[in-house]
Amino acid sequence: MPGASTLAALRPMPELPEVETTLRGIASHAVGRTVSEVRVHEHRLRWPIPTDLPERLIGRKLVRLDRRSKYLLFRLRQVRPVSSDREGTLLVHLGMTGSLRWYSADAALPARRTHDHVDIRFDDDGVLRYHDPRRFGAILWLDDPADEHPLLAKLGPEPFTPEFNARYLQQALASRSTAIKLALMNNAVVVGVGNIYANEALFRAGIRPTRASNRISRARLERLVEAVRQTLSEAIAKGGSTLRDYVDSSGEPGYFQLDYFAYGRAGLPCRVCGRMLREARLGGRATVFCTGCQR
DNA sequence: ACCACGACCTGCACGC
DNA sequence: TGCGTGCAGGTCGTGG
């Protein structure tokens, strides 16, 4: 068990693996259910939760649950009072401290705690509860086609699709002299890479976070693409890194965490070469790297 | 067109 | 002990 200060330094946030883990946890319970009740206790998130959210959701059946970038997209189709092809999308973003937890009907729903902002009840009496201390998250209703919504329209490729490859990256970065770490975290370049995984992927790829984006060889971009995928997929496989605030959809405090090479390790010896890891600030974010392993 | 940075928000660690 | 300060971080919006 690491000391308390170490834990604090390693407090992960809902990055893509955590969002993916949440999706998988919820989908098995909620898909196919119809919304029966919606309670909004606090509407002040990043944007106000629409006041008509209950009437939008009630009587609609969750037909699919998708993820685009770090957005969870609940596809809902009208079934009551009359069935129709009307479909809409509930968009949920966890911000930095948000979590969604499913409470099955088998047990009594626990009393609301501080920062429990929304309850969505389904026809089997299961409840999806949104919790978000810092309220950086978002809950919005999108009329279809949701993909044309401004929040989704200009997003870059998903890291696991074939579109995200070294050729694409080289072209996307060709006109950018900005630091590669900032480019990686730019959602127009590729989605789903936040601060933690940007640090880790760059370490694994052997690329200095401050390096100019358009000064990286194709071969090294190949390595970067692989590093991004490996870092994310390892984290997903481990159930998402878990942090103080983040709880997965069943409420288990995740004890899974990537063995970080860089993130949160400034001043500690590099696990590969032993040199002391350096810290810089890039775009206001903690940036950790090894002067020996990363060029 | 591009880029840097402020703002949003709470909880926690830290120093005086 | 208690208080003030800074940091954590996703991402939109703004100003350069």
Tab-separated table of C-alpha atoms (C1' of nucleotides) in Angstrom:
chain	number	residue	atom	x	y	z
A	1	MET	CA	0.000	0.000	0.000
A	2	PRO	CA	1.572	3.278	-1.107
A	3	GLY	CA	1.640	6.196	1.271
A	4	ALA	CA	-1.198	8.684	1.251
A	5	SER	CA	0.743	11.317	-0.618
A	6	THR	CA	1.578	8.848	-3.376
A	7	LEU	CA	-2.081	7.977	-3.742
A	8	ALA	CA	-3.008	11.596	-4.006
A	9	ALA	CA	-0.432	12.134	-6.712
A	10	LEU	CA	-1.851	9.199	-8.613
A	11	ARG	CA	-5.463	10.222	-8.536
A	12	PRO	CA	-6.745	9.254	-11.965
A	13	MET	CA	-9.686	10.875	-13.662
A	14	PRO	CA	-12.335	9.550	-15.960
A	15	GLU	CA	-10.254	9.241	-19.068
A	16	LEU	CA	-11.307	7.051	-21.944
A	17	PRO	CA	-10.675	3.712	-20.203
A	18	GLU	CA	-12.845	4.743	-17.281
A	19	VAL	CA	-15.610	5.853	-19.599
A	20	GLU	CA	-15.395	2.599	-21.521
A	21	THR	CA	-15.502	0.621	-18.285
A	22	THR	CA	-18.578	2.561	-17.217
A	23	LEU	CA	-20.267	1.860	-20.529
A	24	ARG	CA	-19.651	-1.862	-20.276
A	25	GLY	CA	-20.898	-1.974	-16.718
A	26	ILE	CA	-24.116	-0.145	-17.483
A	27	ALA	CA	-25.022	-1.573	-20.862
A	28	SER	CA	-25.673	-5.095	-19.597
A	29	HIS	CA	-28.190	-3.787	-17.076
A	30	ALA	CA	-29.916	-0.942	-18.815
A	31	VAL	CA	-30.123	-1.656	-22.540
A	32	GLY	CA	-33.616	-2.776	-23.431
A	33	ARG	CA	-35.200	-1.017	-20.444
A	34	THR	CA	-37.624	1.859	-20.651
A	35	VAL	CA	-37.268	4.992	-18.548
A	36	SER	CA	-40.042	5.332	-15.987
A	37	GLU	CA	-38.900	8.235	-13.808
A	38	VAL	CA	-36.273	10.968	-13.855
A	39	ARG	CA	-35.214	13.053	-10.882
A	40	VAL	CA	-32.846	15.976	-11.273
A	41	HIS	CA	-31.650	17.294	-7.920
A	42	GLU	CA	-28.970	19.624	-9.212
A	43	HIS	CA	-29.108	20.957	-12.738
A	44	ARG	CA	-25.961	23.096	-12.603
A	45	LEU	CA	-23.388	20.997	-14.397
A	46	ARG	CA	-21.025	22.350	-17.031
A	47	TRP	CA	-24.171	23.392	-18.830
A	48	PRO	CA	-27.558	23.324	-17.143
A	49	ILE	CA	-29.365	20.031	-17.426
A	50	PRO	CA	-32.408	20.784	-19.636
A	51	THR	CA	-35.471	21.364	-17.507
A	52	ASP	CA	-37.537	19.190	-19.827
A	53	LEU	CA	-35.218	16.200	-19.436
A	54	PRO	CA	-37.825	14.068	-17.586
A	55	GLU	CA	-40.436	14.458	-20.302
A	56	ARG	CA	-37.812	13.773	-22.943
A	57	LEU	CA	-36.718	10.523	-21.331
A	58	ILE	CA	-39.793	9.005	-19.736
A	59	GLY	CA	-41.430	6.430	-21.984
A	60	ARG	CA	-38.327	5.981	-24.097
A	61	LYS	CA	-36.509	2.695	-24.361
A	62	LEU	CA	-32.728	2.478	-24.253
A	63	VAL	CA	-31.947	0.679	-27.489
A	64	ARG	CA	-28.165	1.143	-27.520
A	65	LEU	CA	-25.337	2.635	-25.518
A	66	ASP	CA	-22.383	4.083	-27.416
A	67	ARG	CA	-19.213	5.936	-26.624
A	68	ARG	CA	-17.724	8.682	-28.784
A	69	SER	CA	-14.579	10.195	-27.350
A	70	LYS	CA	-15.388	10.477	-23.643
A	71	TYR	CA	-19.069	11.027	-24.274
A	72	LEU	CA	-21.549	8.318	-23.357
A	73	LEU	CA	-24.451	8.281	-25.814
A	74	PHE	CA	-27.690	6.692	-24.674
A	75	ARG	CA	-29.819	6.009	-27.764
A	76	LEU	CA	-33.439	6.191	-26.762
A	77	ARG	CA	-36.517	5.341	-28.798
A	78	GLN	CA	-40.071	6.366	-28.043
A	79	VAL	CA	-42.264	3.444	-26.930
A	80	ARG	CA	-44.858	5.076	-24.685
A	81	PRO	CA	-47.535	6.318	-24.805
A	82	VAL	CA	-47.288	5.256	-28.438
A	83	SER	CA	-44.432	3.556	-30.181
A	84	SER	CA	-42.721	5.509	-32.914
A	85	ASP	CA	-39.426	5.762	-34.714
A	86	ARG	CA	-38.596	8.913	-32.836
A	87	GLU	CA	-35.110	8.483	-31.496
A	88	GLY	CA	-32.956	10.808	-29.525
A	89	THR	CA	-29.712	10.713	-27.606
A	90	LEU	CA	-28.908	11.378	-23.996
A	91	LEU	CA	-25.337	12.635	-23.891
A	92	VAL	CA	-23.412	12.161	-20.666
A	93	HIS	CA	-19.882	13.358	-19.970
A	94	LEU	CA	-18.222	12.514	-16.657
A	95	GLY	CA	-16.025	15.599	-16.607
A	96	MET	CA	-13.232	15.091	-14.147
A	97	THR	CA	-15.015	13.626	-11.176
A	98	GLY	CA	-18.265	12.228	-12.518
A	99	SER	CA	-19.463	8.679	-12.167
A	100	LEU	CA	-22.508	6.684	-13.189
A	101	ARG	CA	-23.599	3.821	-11.037
A	102	TRP	CA	-26.277	1.240	-11.601
A	103	TYR	CA	-28.430	0.181	-8.673
A	104	SER	CA	-30.429	-2.947	-9.360
A	105	ALA	CA	-33.965	-3.334	-8.098
A	106	ASP	CA	-32.916	-6.265	-5.912
A	107	ALA	CA	-31.753	-4.003	-3.128
A	108	ALA	CA	-33.245	-0.825	-1.751
A	109	LEU	CA	-31.897	2.292	-3.399
A	110	PRO	CA	-29.451	3.910	-0.976
A	111	ALA	CA	-30.227	7.399	0.281
A	112	ARG	CA	-28.812	10.155	-1.872
A	113	ARG	CA	-25.384	11.363	-0.884
A	114	THR	CA	-23.873	14.771	-1.465
A	115	HIS	CA	-23.255	15.349	-5.173
A	116	ASP	CA	-25.723	12.682	-6.306
A	117	HIS	CA	-27.354	14.902	-8.931
A	118	VAL	CA	-29.588	12.745	-11.109
A	119	ASP	CA	-31.518	9.482	-10.797
A	120	ILE	CA	-32.931	7.765	-13.871
A	121	ARG	CA	-35.262	4.904	-13.030
A	122	PHE	CA	-36.080	2.154	-15.505
A	123	ASP	CA	-39.080	-0.134	-15.826
A	124	ASP	CA	-37.423	-2.917	-13.832
A	125	ASP	CA	-36.860	-0.413	-11.009
A	126	GLY	CA	-33.146	-0.354	-11.644
A	127	VAL	CA	-31.725	3.117	-11.156
A	128	LEU	CA	-28.888	4.873	-12.910
A	129	ARG	CA	-27.420	7.477	-10.582
A	130	TYR	CA	-25.127	10.323	-11.682
A	131	HIS	CA	-22.646	11.610	-9.111
A	132	ASP	CA	-20.242	14.493	-9.770
A	133	PRO	CA	-18.635	16.549	-6.990
A	134	ARG	CA	-17.013	19.147	-9.228
A	135	ARG	CA	-19.866	19.333	-11.716
A	136	PHE	CA	-17.545	19.529	-14.721
A	137	GLY	CA	-19.638	16.874	-16.384
A	138	ALA	CA	-22.601	17.297	-18.691
A	139	ILE	CA	-26.006	15.769	-19.290
A	140	LEU	CA	-27.719	16.950	-22.451
A	141	TRP	CA	-30.531	15.860	-24.700
A	142	LEU	CA	-29.688	15.667	-28.420
A	143	ASP	CA	-32.295	15.319	-31.090
A	144	ASP	CA	-31.135	13.056	-33.865
A	145	PRO	CA	-28.957	13.084	-35.793
A	146	ALA	CA	-26.845	13.504	-32.681
A	147	ASP	CA	-23.550	13.174	-34.529
A	148	GLU	CA	-24.114	16.617	-36.008
A	149	HIS	CA	-24.220	18.217	-32.603
A	150	PRO	CA	-21.380	20.757	-32.226
A	151	LEU	CA	-19.872	18.779	-29.348
A	152	LEU	CA	-19.456	15.724	-31.561
A	153	ALA	CA	-19.117	17.060	-35.079
A	154	LYS	CA	-15.459	18.014	-35.091
A	155	LEU	CA	-13.966	15.189	-33.087
A	156	GLY	CA	-10.959	13.384	-34.496
A	157	PRO	CA	-10.709	9.620	-34.956
A	158	GLU	CA	-11.087	7.091	-32.172
A	159	PRO	CA	-7.699	5.676	-31.189
A	160	PHE	CA	-8.694	2.080	-31.937
A	161	THR	CA	-9.955	2.651	-35.462
A	162	PRO	CA	-7.839	2.135	-38.602
A	163	GLU	CA	-8.219	5.841	-39.398
A	164	PHE	CA	-5.855	6.555	-36.540
A	165	ASN	CA	-2.513	5.558	-38.000
A	166	ALA	CA	0.946	7.005	-38.593
A	167	ARG	CA	0.109	8.307	-42.053
A	168	TYR	CA	-2.928	10.131	-40.729
A	169	LEU	CA	-1.002	11.473	-37.765
A	170	GLN	CA	1.831	12.760	-39.899
A	171	GLN	CA	-0.604	14.627	-42.108
A	172	ALA	CA	-2.602	15.950	-39.157
A	173	LEU	CA	0.550	17.206	-37.443
A	174	ALA	CA	2.352	18.508	-40.515
A	175	SER	CA	1.314	22.109	-39.965
A	176	ARG	CA	1.611	22.075	-36.195
A	177	SER	CA	4.738	23.154	-34.413
A	178	THR	CA	3.040	22.753	-31.068
A	179	ALA	CA	4.384	20.260	-28.529
A	180	ILE	CA	3.424	16.700	-29.377
A	181	LYS	CA	1.801	16.208	-25.992
A	182	LEU	CA	-0.583	19.094	-26.618
A	183	ALA	CA	-1.383	17.744	-30.069
A	184	LEU	CA	-2.116	14.290	-28.643
A	185	MET	CA	-4.509	15.829	-26.169
A	186	ASN	CA	-6.247	17.831	-28.890
A	187	ASN	CA	-9.592	16.187	-29.621
A	188	ALA	CA	-9.465	17.292	-33.234
A	189	VAL	CA	-6.332	15.161	-33.744
A	190	VAL	CA	-7.369	12.067	-31.808
A	191	VAL	CA	-9.941	11.613	-29.077
A	192	GLY	CA	-9.675	9.970	-25.722
A	193	VAL	CA	-6.099	10.802	-24.762
A	194	GLY	CA	-6.066	12.875	-21.604
A	195	ASN	CA	-3.168	13.983	-19.464
A	196	ILE	CA	-2.395	10.681	-17.785
A	197	TYR	CA	-2.333	8.593	-20.934
A	198	ALA	CA	-0.572	11.259	-22.970
A	199	ASN	CA	2.291	11.142	-20.479
A	200	GLU	CA	2.346	7.349	-20.533
A	201	ALA	CA	2.053	6.905	-24.282
A	202	LEU	CA	4.870	9.368	-24.957
A	203	PHE	CA	7.083	7.602	-22.478
A	204	ARG	CA	6.398	4.269	-24.123
A	205	ALA	CA	7.052	5.741	-27.547
A	206	GLY	CA	10.323	7.306	-26.400
A	207	ILE	CA	9.224	10.780	-27.486
A	208	ARG	CA	9.893	13.917	-25.449
A	209	PRO	CA	6.512	15.583	-24.697
A	210	THR	CA	7.876	18.988	-25.687
A	211	ARG	CA	9.026	17.872	-29.125
A	212	ALA	CA	7.488	19.806	-32.017
A	213	SER	CA	4.660	17.780	-33.544
A	214	ASN	CA	5.870	18.250	-37.099
A	215	ARG	CA	9.407	17.161	-36.263
A	216	ILE	CA	8.756	13.497	-35.648
A	217	SER	CA	9.629	10.801	-38.167
A	218	ARG	CA	7.024	8.473	-39.615
A	219	ALA	CA	8.689	5.538	-37.885
A	220	ARG	CA	8.388	7.209	-34.520
A	221	LEU	CA	4.769	8.119	-35.193
A	222	GLU	CA	4.127	4.440	-35.872
A	223	ARG	CA	5.518	3.751	-32.457
A	224	LEU	CA	3.384	6.489	-30.944
A	225	VAL	CA	0.177	5.141	-32.454
A	226	GLU	CA	0.965	1.732	-31.013
A	227	ALA	CA	1.868	3.230	-27.647
A	228	VAL	CA	-1.432	5.113	-27.451
A	229	ARG	CA	-3.388	1.966	-28.252
A	230	GLN	CA	-1.415	-0.211	-25.869
A	231	THR	CA	-1.666	2.221	-23.005
A	232	LEU	CA	-5.403	2.658	-23.400
A	233	SER	CA	-6.199	-0.988	-23.975
A	234	GLU	CA	-4.156	-2.081	-20.974
A	235	ALA	CA	-6.065	0.350	-18.826
A	236	ILE	CA	-9.394	-0.823	-20.210
A	237	ALA	CA	-8.394	-4.428	-19.620
A	238	LYS	CA	-7.658	-3.609	-16.038
A	239	GLY	CA	-11.080	-2.090	-15.619
A	240	GLY	CA	-10.025	1.484	-15.847
A	241	SER	CA	-7.616	3.070	-13.481
A	242	THR	CA	-9.387	3.959	-10.340
A	243	LEU	CA	-9.151	7.053	-8.410
A	244	ARG	CA	-10.498	8.605	-5.355
A	245	ASP	CA	-13.584	10.062	-6.960
A	246	TYR	CA	-14.118	7.595	-9.723
A	247	VAL	CA	-16.191	4.542	-9.013
A	248	ASP	CA	-17.116	2.135	-11.746
A	249	SER	CA	-20.696	1.483	-12.648
A	250	SER	CA	-21.225	-1.228	-10.058
A	251	GLY	CA	-19.677	0.883	-7.332
A	252	GLU	CA	-16.546	-1.170	-6.826
A	253	PRO	CA	-13.639	1.060	-5.954
A	254	GLY	CA	-11.206	-0.097	-8.592
A	255	TYR	CA	-7.970	-1.370	-7.223
A	256	PHE	CA	-6.719	-1.741	-10.761
A	257	GLN	CA	-4.245	0.809	-11.860
A	258	LEU	CA	-1.686	0.871	-14.565
A	259	ASP	CA	1.854	0.718	-13.382
A	260	TYR	CA	2.677	4.188	-14.542
A	261	PHE	CA	6.070	4.871	-16.050
A	262	ALA	CA	5.786	8.643	-15.996
A	263	TYR	CA	2.532	10.080	-14.652
A	264	GLY	CA	2.849	11.077	-11.009
A	265	ARG	CA	6.493	9.957	-10.848
A	266	ALA	CA	8.388	13.249	-11.163
A	267	GLY	CA	11.548	13.118	-9.077
A	268	LEU	CA	11.480	9.335	-8.925
A	269	PRO	CA	13.908	7.145	-10.852
A	270	CYS	CA	12.918	6.079	-14.358
A	271	ARG	CA	11.820	2.486	-14.261
A	272	VAL	CA	13.783	1.752	-17.401
A	273	CYS	CA	17.074	3.634	-17.077
A	274	GLY	CA	17.107	4.896	-13.498
A	275	ARG	CA	17.537	8.575	-14.298
A	276	MET	CA	15.431	10.963	-12.261
A	277	LEU	CA	12.197	11.819	-14.067
A	278	ARG	CA	11.730	15.485	-14.865
A	279	GLU	CA	8.574	17.530	-14.600
A	280	ALA	CA	7.512	20.369	-16.845
A	281	ARG	CA	4.243	22.163	-17.353
A	282	LEU	CA	2.710	21.998	-20.766
A	283	GLY	CA	-0.554	23.744	-21.438
A	284	GLY	CA	-0.832	24.100	-17.678
A	285	ARG	CA	-0.736	20.318	-17.186
A	286	ALA	CA	1.729	18.217	-15.252
A	287	THR	CA	4.126	16.684	-17.744
A	288	VAL	CA	6.634	14.040	-16.695
A	289	PHE	CA	9.356	12.538	-18.832
A	290	CYS	CA	12.731	10.856	-18.822
A	291	THR	CA	15.601	12.763	-20.407
A	292	GLY	CA	17.320	9.476	-21.149
A	293	CYS	CA	14.498	7.445	-22.655
A	294	GLN	CA	12.606	10.223	-24.420
A	295	ARG	CA	14.081	12.340	-27.198
B	1	DA	C1'	-6.384	29.520	-39.213
B	2	DC	C1'	-3.983	28.535	-35.351
B	3	DC	C1'	-2.628	28.584	-30.440
B	4	DA	C1'	-2.431	29.755	-25.462
B	5	DC	C1'	-4.906	30.334	-21.628
B	6	DG	C1'	-8.939	31.494	-18.513
B	7	DA	C1'	-12.955	29.668	-16.523
B	8	DC	C1'	-15.703	26.289	-14.557
B	9	DC	C1'	-15.852	23.414	-9.541
B	10	DT	C1'	-14.775	20.797	-5.244
B	11	DG	C1'	-11.731	18.285	-2.214
B	12	DC	C1'	-7.525	17.670	-0.540
B	13	DA	C1'	-2.484	18.476	0.727
B	14	DC	C1'	0.384	21.613	2.331
B	15	DG	C1'	2.545	25.608	4.846
B	16	DC	C1'	2.320	29.187	8.090
C	1	DT	C1'	-6.169	24.251	14.962
C	2	DG	C1'	-7.418	26.794	11.378
C	3	DC	C1'	-7.048	29.215	7.473
C	4	DG	C1'	-5.335	30.515	2.919
C	5	DT	C1'	-3.276	28.806	-1.252
C	6	DG	C1'	-2.424	25.845	-4.988
C	7	DC	C1'	-3.271	21.916	-7.497
C	8	DA	C1'	-5.870	18.259	-9.797
C	9	DG	C1'	-7.822	17.962	-14.770
C	10	DG	C1'	-11.570	17.969	-19.606
C	11	DT	C1'	-12.791	21.038	-22.730
C	12	DC	C1'	-15.336	25.014	-24.234
C	13	DG	C1'	-14.948	29.785	-25.063
C	14	DT	C1'	-12.276	33.811	-25.728
C	15	DG	C1'	-8.706	36.781	-26.900
C	16	DG	C1'	-4.254	37.200	-29.111
